[in-house]
CSV table of C-alpha atoms in Angstrom, one decimal:
chain,number,residue,atom,x,y,z
A,11,MET,CA,14.7,-1.5,-6.0
A,12,PHE,CA,16.6,-1.3,-2.6
A,13,PRO,CA,15.6,-3.5,0.4
A,14,VAL,CA,13.7,-2.2,3.5
A,15,LYS,CA,14.8,-3.0,6.9
A,16,ILE,CA,12.8,-3.9,9.8
A,17,SER,CA,14.1,-2.1,12.8
A,18,GLY,CA,11.2,-2.6,15.3
A,19,ILE,CA,8.2,-4.8,16.6
A,20,GLY,CA,5.3,-4.5,19.0
A,21,VAL,CA,2.3,-6.8,19.4
A,22,VAL,CA,-0.6,-7.3,21.7
A,23,SER,CA,-2.7,-10.2,21.4
A,24,ALA,CA,-4.7,-12.9,23.3
A,25,LEU,CA,-1.2,-14.3,24.0
A,26,GLY,CA,-0.1,-11.4,26.1
A,27,ILE,CA,0.8,-7.5,25.9
A,28,GLY,CA,4.3,-7.2,24.3
A,29,VAL,CA,6.7,-9.4,22.2
A,30,ASN,CA,8.5,-11.1,25.0
A,31,ALA,CA,4.8,-12.2,26.4
A,32,ASN,CA,3.7,-13.5,22.9
A,33,LEU,CA,7.0,-15.3,22.1
A,34,GLU,CA,6.9,-17.5,25.4
A,35,ALA,CA,3.3,-18.1,24.7
A,36,LEU,CA,4.4,-19.4,21.2
A,37,GLN,CA,7.3,-21.4,22.4
A,38,SER,CA,5.2,-23.2,24.9
A,39,GLY,CA,2.4,-23.8,22.7
A,40,ARG,CA,-0.2,-22.0,25.0
A,41,SER,CA,-3.3,-20.8,23.5
A,42,GLY,CA,-4.9,-17.4,24.4
A,43,LEU,CA,-8.4,-18.7,23.2
A,44,GLY,CA,-11.1,-18.6,25.9
A,45,ALA,CA,-14.9,-17.6,26.6
A,46,ILE,CA,-16.3,-14.1,25.7
A,47,SER,CA,-16.0,-11.8,28.6
A,48,LEU,CA,-15.8,-8.4,27.1
A,49,PHE,CA,-19.7,-7.9,26.2
A,50,ASP,CA,-22.8,-10.2,26.4
A,51,SER,CA,-23.2,-12.5,23.4
A,52,ASN,CA,-25.6,-15.1,22.6
A,53,HIS,CA,-23.1,-17.2,21.1
A,54,CYS,CA,-20.9,-19.5,23.0
A,55,VAL,CA,-17.7,-19.7,21.0
A,56,PRO,CA,-14.2,-19.5,21.8
A,57,VAL,CA,-12.3,-16.1,21.3
A,58,GLY,CA,-8.9,-14.6,21.6
A,59,GLU,CA,-9.3,-11.7,23.9
A,60,VAL,CA,-6.6,-9.4,25.2
A,61,LYS,CA,-6.5,-10.1,28.9
A,62,CYS,CA,-7.1,-6.3,29.7
A,63,SER,CA,-10.0,-4.2,30.2
A,64,ASN,CA,-10.7,-0.8,28.5
A,65,ASP,CA,-9.8,0.7,31.9
A,66,GLU,CA,-6.8,-1.0,32.4
A,67,LEU,CA,-5.5,-0.3,28.8
A,68,ARG,CA,-6.2,3.3,29.5
A,69,GLN,CA,-4.1,3.1,32.6
A,70,ARG,CA,-1.4,1.3,31.1
A,71,LEU,CA,-1.1,4.1,28.1
A,72,GLY,CA,-1.5,7.1,30.5
A,73,LEU,CA,-4.7,8.5,28.8
A,74,PRO,CA,-6.7,11.2,30.1
A,75,ILE,CA,-9.7,10.0,31.5
A,76,ASP,CA,-11.8,12.8,30.4
A,77,LYS,CA,-11.3,11.6,26.7
A,78,VAL,CA,-13.0,8.8,24.5
A,79,PHE,CA,-10.8,6.1,22.8
A,80,SER,CA,-12.2,3.2,21.3
A,81,ARG,CA,-10.5,-0.4,22.1
A,82,THR,CA,-9.0,-0.6,18.7
A,83,ALA,CA,-7.2,2.7,19.2
A,84,MET,CA,-5.9,1.6,22.5
A,85,LEU,CA,-4.7,-1.7,21.3
A,86,GLY,CA,-3.0,0.1,18.6
A,87,MET,CA,-1.4,2.5,20.4
A,88,MET,CA,0.2,-0.3,22.8
A,89,ALA,CA,1.6,-2.2,19.9
A,90,ALA,CA,2.9,0.8,18.0
A,91,ARG,CA,4.3,2.6,20.8
A,92,GLU,CA,6.2,-0.7,21.7
A,93,ALA,CA,7.5,-0.8,18.1
A,94,LEU,CA,8.8,2.9,18.0
A,95,ASP,CA,10.9,2.5,21.4
A,96,ASP,CA,12.0,-0.9,20.2
A,97,ALA,CA,13.4,0.9,17.0
A,98,GLN,CA,14.7,4.0,18.9
A,99,ILE,CA,14.2,6.1,16.0
A,100,ASP,CA,16.0,9.6,15.5
A,101,THR,CA,13.3,12.3,15.7
A,102,HIS,CA,14.6,14.4,12.9
A,103,TRP,CA,13.8,11.6,10.2
A,104,ARG,CA,10.5,11.8,8.3
A,105,VAL,CA,8.1,9.2,10.3
A,106,GLY,CA,5.0,8.1,8.9
A,107,LEU,CA,2.1,5.6,9.9
A,108,VAL,CA,0.1,3.3,7.8
A,109,SER,CA,-2.4,1.5,10.1
A,110,ALA,CA,-5.3,-1.1,9.3
A,111,THR,CA,-8.5,-1.7,10.9
A,112,SER,CA,-11.8,-3.2,9.8
A,113,VAL,CA,-13.8,-2.8,12.9
A,114,GLY,CA,-12.6,1.0,13.9
A,115,GLY,CA,-14.6,2.2,16.9
A,116,MET,CA,-17.3,0.0,16.6
A,117,ASP,CA,-17.3,-0.9,20.3
A,118,LEU,CA,-17.9,3.0,21.0
A,119,THR,CA,-21.0,2.8,18.5
A,120,GLU,CA,-22.6,-0.4,20.0
A,121,GLN,CA,-22.4,1.3,23.5
A,122,PHE,CA,-24.1,4.3,22.2
A,123,TYR,CA,-26.8,2.6,20.5
A,124,ARG,CA,-27.4,0.3,23.7
A,125,ASP,CA,-28.0,3.8,25.5
A,126,PHE,CA,-30.1,5.1,22.7
A,127,MET,CA,-32.5,2.5,22.4
A,128,ARG,CA,-33.4,2.6,25.9
A,129,ASN,CA,-34.0,6.1,25.9
A,130,LEU,CA,-34.0,8.2,22.8
A,131,ASP,CA,-32.7,11.1,24.5
A,132,GLY,CA,-30.0,9.1,25.8
A,133,GLY,CA,-26.6,8.0,24.6
A,134,ARG,CA,-23.2,10.2,23.9
A,135,LEU,CA,-23.0,11.2,20.5
A,136,ARG,CA,-19.3,11.7,20.7
A,137,MET,CA,-18.9,8.2,20.7
A,138,VAL,CA,-20.5,7.5,17.3
A,139,VAL,CA,-17.5,10.1,16.1
A,140,HIS,CA,-14.9,7.5,16.8
A,141,HIS,CA,-16.9,4.9,14.4
A,142,ASP,CA,-14.7,5.6,11.4
A,143,SER,CA,-11.5,3.6,10.9
A,144,ALA,CA,-9.3,6.5,10.3
A,145,ASP,CA,-10.1,7.7,13.9
A,146,SER,CA,-7.9,5.0,15.5
A,147,THR,CA,-4.9,5.8,13.0
A,148,LEU,CA,-5.2,9.5,14.2
A,149,HIS,CA,-5.2,8.6,17.9
A,150,ILE,CA,-2.2,6.2,17.3
A,151,ALA,CA,-0.3,8.7,15.2
A,152,ASP,CA,-0.8,11.4,18.0
A,153,TYR,CA,0.1,9.0,20.9
A,154,CYS,CA,3.2,8.1,19.2
A,155,GLY,CA,4.3,11.7,18.2
A,156,ILE,CA,4.1,10.8,14.4
A,157,ASP,CA,3.2,13.9,12.4
A,158,HIS,CA,4.6,13.5,9.0
A,159,PHE,CA,2.3,11.2,7.4
A,160,SER,CA,-0.5,8.7,8.2
A,161,THR,CA,-3.1,6.9,6.4
A,162,THR,CA,-5.7,3.9,7.0
A,163,ILE,CA,-5.9,0.7,5.0
A,164,SER,CA,-9.1,-1.4,5.3
A,165,THR,CA,-9.3,-4.5,3.0
A,166,ALA,CA,-10.6,-7.0,5.8
A,167,CYS,CA,-8.2,-9.8,6.6
A,168,SER,CA,-5.4,-8.8,4.3
A,169,SER,CA,-5.4,-5.3,5.8
A,170,SER,CA,-2.2,-5.2,7.9
A,171,ALA,CA,0.0,-7.0,5.1
A,172,ASN,CA,-1.4,-4.3,2.8
A,173,ALA,CA,-0.5,-1.7,5.0
A,174,ILE,CA,3.1,-2.9,5.2
A,175,MET,CA,3.3,-2.8,1.4
A,176,LEU,CA,2.4,0.5,1.2
A,177,GLY,CA,4.8,1.5,3.9
A,178,ALA,CA,7.7,0.0,2.0
A,179,ARG,CA,6.3,1.7,-1.1
A,180,LEU,CA,6.6,5.1,0.6
A,181,ILE,CA,10.1,4.4,1.5
A,182,ARG,CA,11.2,3.3,-1.8
A,183,ALA,CA,9.9,6.4,-3.2
A,184,GLY,CA,11.7,8.5,-1.0
A,185,LEU,CA,8.7,10.1,0.7
A,186,LEU,CA,9.4,9.0,4.0
A,187,ASP,CA,12.6,7.8,5.9
A,188,VAL,CA,10.8,5.3,8.5
A,189,VAL,CA,7.1,4.2,8.6
A,190,VAL,CA,5.4,2.5,11.4
A,191,ALA,CA,3.1,-0.2,9.5
A,192,GLY,CA,0.6,-2.9,10.5
A,193,GLY,CA,-2.8,-2.9,12.2
A,194,THR,CA,-5.2,-3.2,15.1
A,195,ASP,CA,-8.8,-4.4,15.6
A,196,ALA,CA,-11.0,-5.2,18.8
A,197,LEU,CA,-13.5,-7.6,19.3
A,198,CYS,CA,-17.3,-6.6,19.3
A,199,GLN,CA,-20.9,-7.7,19.0
A,200,PHE,CA,-21.2,-6.6,15.3
A,201,THR,CA,-18.1,-8.9,14.5
A,202,VAL,CA,-19.1,-11.8,16.4
A,203,ASN,CA,-22.7,-11.6,15.0
A,204,GLY,CA,-21.6,-11.3,11.4
A,205,PHE,CA,-19.2,-14.1,11.3
A,206,ALA,CA,-22.1,-16.3,13.1
A,207,SER,CA,-24.4,-15.3,10.6
A,208,LEU,CA,-22.1,-16.7,7.8
A,209,LYS,CA,-22.0,-19.8,9.7
A,210,ILE,CA,-18.1,-20.0,9.8
A,211,LEU,CA,-17.6,-19.7,13.6
A,212,ASP,CA,-16.3,-23.0,15.4
A,213,THR,CA,-17.7,-23.7,18.9
A,214,GLN,CA,-14.5,-25.6,19.9
A,215,PRO,CA,-10.8,-24.2,19.5
A,216,CYS,CA,-9.9,-23.9,15.6
A,217,ARG,CA,-8.2,-26.5,13.6
A,218,PRO,CA,-6.3,-25.1,10.7
A,219,PHE,CA,-5.8,-27.6,7.9
A,220,ASP,CA,-7.6,-30.4,9.8
A,221,ALA,CA,-10.2,-32.9,8.0
A,222,THR,CA,-12.5,-31.9,11.0
A,223,ARG,CA,-12.2,-28.2,10.8
A,224,ALA,CA,-15.6,-26.4,11.5
A,225,GLY,CA,-14.7,-22.7,11.1
A,226,LEU,CA,-12.6,-20.1,12.7
A,227,ASN,CA,-12.4,-18.6,16.3
A,228,LEU,CA,-12.1,-14.5,16.2
A,229,GLY,CA,-9.6,-12.7,18.2
A,230,GLU,CA,-8.3,-9.2,18.8
A,231,GLY,CA,-5.2,-7.2,19.0
A,232,ALA,CA,-2.8,-5.1,17.2
A,233,GLY,CA,0.9,-5.7,15.2
A,234,TYR,CA,3.2,-3.1,13.9
A,235,ILE,CA,6.6,-3.4,12.5
A,236,VAL,CA,8.9,-0.1,12.1
A,237,LEU,CA,10.3,-0.1,8.3
A,238,GLN,CA,13.2,1.9,7.1
A,239,ARG,CA,15.7,2.1,4.5
A,240,ALA,CA,18.2,-0.9,4.8
A,241,ASP,CA,21.2,1.6,4.2
A,242,THR,CA,20.4,3.7,7.3
A,243,PRO,CA,21.7,3.3,10.6
A,244,SER,CA,19.5,1.4,13.3
A,245,VAL,CA,19.7,0.0,16.9
A,246,ARG,CA,17.8,-3.2,16.0
A,247,ASP,CA,17.8,-5.3,12.7
A,248,TYR,CA,15.2,-8.0,12.4
A,249,GLY,CA,15.7,-8.5,8.5
A,250,ARG,CA,14.6,-7.2,5.3
A,251,LEU,CA,11.1,-7.0,3.4
A,252,LEU,CA,12.2,-8.8,0.4
A,253,GLY,CA,9.2,-9.1,-1.3
A,254,PHE,CA,5.4,-8.7,-1.5
A,255,ALA,CA,2.2,-8.9,-3.6
A,256,ASN,CA,-1.4,-8.3,-3.5
A,257,ALA,CA,-4.0,-10.2,-6.0
A,258,ASN,CA,-7.7,-11.0,-6.4
A,259,ASP,CA,-9.4,-13.8,-7.8
A,260,ALA,CA,-12.5,-12.0,-7.9
A,261,THR,CA,-14.6,-15.3,-7.4
A,262,HIS,CA,-17.0,-14.5,-4.4
A,263,GLN,CA,-17.9,-11.8,-1.8
A,264,THR,CA,-16.4,-13.8,1.2
A,265,ALA,CA,-15.0,-16.9,-0.1
A,266,THR,CA,-11.7,-17.6,-2.4
A,267,SER,CA,-11.6,-19.6,-5.5
A,268,GLN,CA,-11.4,-23.4,-4.9
A,269,SER,CA,-8.2,-23.4,-7.1
A,270,GLY,CA,-6.7,-20.6,-4.6
A,271,ASP,CA,-6.0,-18.2,-7.8
A,272,GLY,CA,-5.5,-15.0,-5.8
A,273,ALA,CA,-3.4,-16.8,-3.4
A,274,PHE,CA,-1.3,-18.3,-6.1
A,275,LEU,CA,-0.8,-15.0,-7.7
A,276,SER,CA,0.2,-13.2,-4.4
A,277,MET,CA,2.7,-15.8,-3.5
A,278,SER,CA,3.9,-16.3,-6.7
A,279,LYS,CA,4.5,-12.6,-7.6
A,280,ALA,CA,6.0,-11.9,-4.0
A,281,LEU,CA,8.6,-14.6,-4.6
A,282,GLN,CA,9.3,-12.8,-8.3
A,283,MET,CA,9.9,-9.6,-6.4
A,284,ALA,CA,12.1,-11.0,-3.9
A,285,GLU,CA,14.1,-12.8,-6.6
A,286,LEU,CA,13.8,-16.1,-4.7
A,287,SER,CA,13.3,-19.7,-6.0
A,288,THR,CA,10.4,-21.9,-4.0
A,289,ALA,CA,13.4,-23.9,-2.4
A,290,ALA,CA,14.5,-20.8,-0.5
A,291,ILE,CA,11.5,-20.4,1.5
A,292,ASP,CA,12.1,-22.1,4.9
A,293,TYR,CA,9.0,-21.4,6.5
A,294,ILE,CA,5.3,-20.2,5.8
A,295,ASN,CA,3.0,-18.4,8.0
A,296,VAL,CA,-0.1,-19.4,6.4
A,297,HIS,CA,-3.4,-17.6,6.7
A,298,GLY,CA,-4.9,-20.9,7.8
A,299,THR,CA,-8.2,-19.8,9.3
A,300,GLY,CA,-9.8,-23.2,9.9
A,301,THR,CA,-12.8,-22.8,7.7
A,302,GLY,CA,-13.3,-25.1,4.9
A,303,ASN,CA,-13.3,-22.7,1.9
A,304,ASN,CA,-9.8,-20.9,3.1
A,305,ASP,CA,-7.8,-24.1,4.0
A,306,ALA,CA,-8.8,-25.9,1.0
A,307,SER,CA,-8.3,-22.8,-1.2
A,308,GLU,CA,-4.7,-21.8,0.4
A,309,GLY,CA,-3.6,-25.5,0.2
A,310,ALA,CA,-4.3,-25.8,-3.2
A,311,ALA,CA,-2.3,-22.7,-4.1
A,312,LEU,CA,0.6,-24.0,-1.9
A,313,GLN,CA,0.6,-27.4,-4.2
A,314,ARG,CA,0.3,-25.2,-7.5
A,315,ILE,CA,3.5,-23.2,-6.4
A,316,PHE,CA,5.7,-25.6,-4.4
A,317,GLY,CA,4.4,-29.2,-5.7
A,318,ALA,CA,5.5,-31.9,-3.4
A,319,ASP,CA,8.2,-29.8,-1.7
A,320,ILE,CA,5.9,-27.7,0.5
A,321,PRO,CA,8.1,-25.8,3.2
A,322,THR,CA,7.2,-26.2,6.7
A,323,PHE,CA,4.3,-24.2,7.3
A,324,SER,CA,1.7,-23.6,10.3
A,325,SER,CA,-1.2,-21.2,11.2
A,326,THR,CA,-0.9,-19.4,14.3
A,327,LYS,CA,-4.7,-18.6,14.6
A,328,ALA,CA,-5.4,-21.4,17.1
A,329,PHE,CA,-3.1,-19.2,19.4
A,330,THR,CA,-4.8,-15.9,19.0
A,331,GLY,CA,-7.9,-16.5,17.0
A,332,HIS,CA,-8.3,-14.4,13.7
A,333,THR,CA,-7.7,-11.1,14.6
A,334,LEU,CA,-9.1,-9.7,11.3
A,335,ALA,CA,-7.3,-6.4,9.9
A,336,ALA,CA,-4.8,-6.6,12.6
A,337,ALA,CA,-3.9,-10.2,11.3
A,338,GLY,CA,-1.0,-9.3,9.1
A,339,GLY,CA,0.7,-7.3,11.4
A,340,ILE,CA,0.7,-9.7,14.4
A,341,GLU,CA,1.6,-12.7,12.0
A,342,ALA,CA,4.3,-10.5,10.6
A,343,VAL,CA,5.8,-10.1,14.1
A,344,PHE,CA,5.5,-14.0,14.5
A,345,SER,CA,7.3,-14.3,11.0
A,346,LEU,CA,10.3,-11.9,12.1
A,347,LEU,CA,10.4,-13.5,15.5
A,348,ALA,CA,10.8,-17.2,13.7
A,349,MET,CA,13.3,-16.2,11.6
A,350,ARG,CA,15.4,-14.4,14.5
A,351,HIS,CA,15.0,-17.3,17.1
A,352,GLY,CA,15.5,-19.9,14.1
A,353,ALA,CA,12.0,-21.2,15.1
A,354,VAL,CA,8.7,-22.6,13.7
A,355,TRP,CA,5.5,-22.3,15.6
A,356,PRO,CA,3.1,-25.2,16.0
A,357,ASN,CA,-0.4,-25.5,14.4
A,358,LEU,CA,-2.2,-26.3,17.2
A,359,ASN,CA,-5.1,-28.7,17.5
A,360,PHE,CA,-4.3,-30.6,14.2
A,361,THR,CA,-4.6,-34.4,14.1
A,362,THR,CA,-6.0,-35.6,10.6
A,363,PRO,CA,-5.1,-34.4,6.9
A,364,MET,CA,-7.9,-33.2,4.7
A,365,ARG,CA,-8.9,-35.9,2.4
A,366,GLU,CA,-8.7,-33.8,-0.8
A,367,LEU,CA,-5.3,-32.2,0.1
A,368,PRO,CA,-3.0,-34.6,2.5
A,369,LEU,CA,-1.2,-31.7,3.8
A,370,VAL,CA,0.4,-31.8,7.2
A,371,PRO,CA,1.6,-28.3,9.1
A,372,GLU,CA,4.1,-28.5,11.8
A,373,THR,CA,2.6,-29.3,15.1
A,374,HIS,CA,5.4,-29.0,17.6
A,375,PHE,CA,7.4,-26.0,18.3
A,376,ARG,CA,11.1,-26.6,17.0
A,377,ASP,CA,14.0,-24.3,17.3
A,378,GLY,CA,17.7,-24.1,16.6
A,379,LEU,CA,16.6,-24.2,12.9
A,380,ALA,CA,18.2,-22.4,9.8
A,381,ILE,CA,15.4,-20.0,9.0
A,382,HIS,CA,16.5,-17.4,6.3
A,383,HIS,CA,13.3,-16.5,4.5
A,384,VAL,CA,9.8,-16.7,5.8
A,385,MET,CA,6.6,-16.2,3.8
A,386,SER,CA,3.5,-14.9,5.5
A,387,ASN,CA,-0.1,-15.2,3.8
A,388,SER,CA,-3.1,-12.8,4.8
A,389,PHE,CA,-6.6,-13.2,2.7
A,390,GLY,CA,-9.4,-11.1,3.0
A,391,PHE,CA,-13.1,-11.0,2.1
A,392,GLY,CA,-13.5,-10.4,-1.5
A,393,GLY,CA,-10.7,-12.6,-2.6
A,394,ASN,CA,-8.1,-9.8,-1.7
A,395,CYS,CA,-5.0,-11.9,-1.3
A,396,ALA,CA,-1.5,-10.4,0.3
A,397,THR,CA,1.7,-12.1,0.7
A,398,LEU,CA,5.0,-10.9,2.5
A,399,ILE,CA,8.3,-12.2,2.4
A,400,PHE,CA,10.9,-11.7,5.0
A,401,GLY,CA,14.6,-12.4,4.8
A,402,LYS,CA,17.8,-12.2,6.8
């Protein structure tokens, strides 16, 4: 199979709007976590909000004031447009969009029900129309002028990584010349309440892979990359998507297996597709949510594959919060930036290794490194595990 090139990147997160703002924050070790301000909540927990109101997003995007857009759609428009502008794709090519989300237009649905419950004749039903996950994809495609193909992936927190995989398959099958792939999710009350009910929200900034970890911090944002055939011309070249895989350990509705079977399979099969040895991986952007289950499970899988020679690894979720379906897209951008700048990002807030797995992530920003191959993990509810491998 011929390799797929990455020719454009775009990202919006709690670290800022655009690639440069996110890169600067990663380099300086500045977290984007803070208190909830987008909506009222009974939960006093840190979150990774994009520092931009819906009105400000609308103005930045130049959207008409008489049309309704979910926050999820607007965050996606921002990042996907940056990726396409970065790539400067020829308009005559067949361009598609594979976008992921889990929240969809939930923020608008919540707004409708707040009005409806106060007055049964109140509320704007047009807001509920935007609830469907595909609604944000259609708005992003329309805003970016993508009309050859679009589809939506929703596999919880592995969604964006699976969107990138599908994009690569569409190109390899000769169905499209270029695919904008990634995902977008916005914070909402439903998500905060749902994760609180699972008792996996930390009331302090999350500490991935730390012995004292007590849960995750939620975040929002969007991340997209532009994929195209490696043998076609491009203005930018961020590297190649060499390998990818999806696997499922099918052990629990929300948890992964203690032995990390799904993570082990996804990483192993991605390495096999990329035709790389374990020694070839220079850096791993781990899923690393900061929950007891994820970090122990992912750590066990890392040990099963790499043994005592685990590559430099870190989780960037203490920077952005866990952005759910957008995580794989945002962290794909972070992985490509690591490779491009010869850098690894710090695993913030880590101090003490886990007793059962004495793994120590990178805790300082380092650059000037030879980063030729980067692995990025994204794991979702139901044991849906996805791994991407990028190479220069």
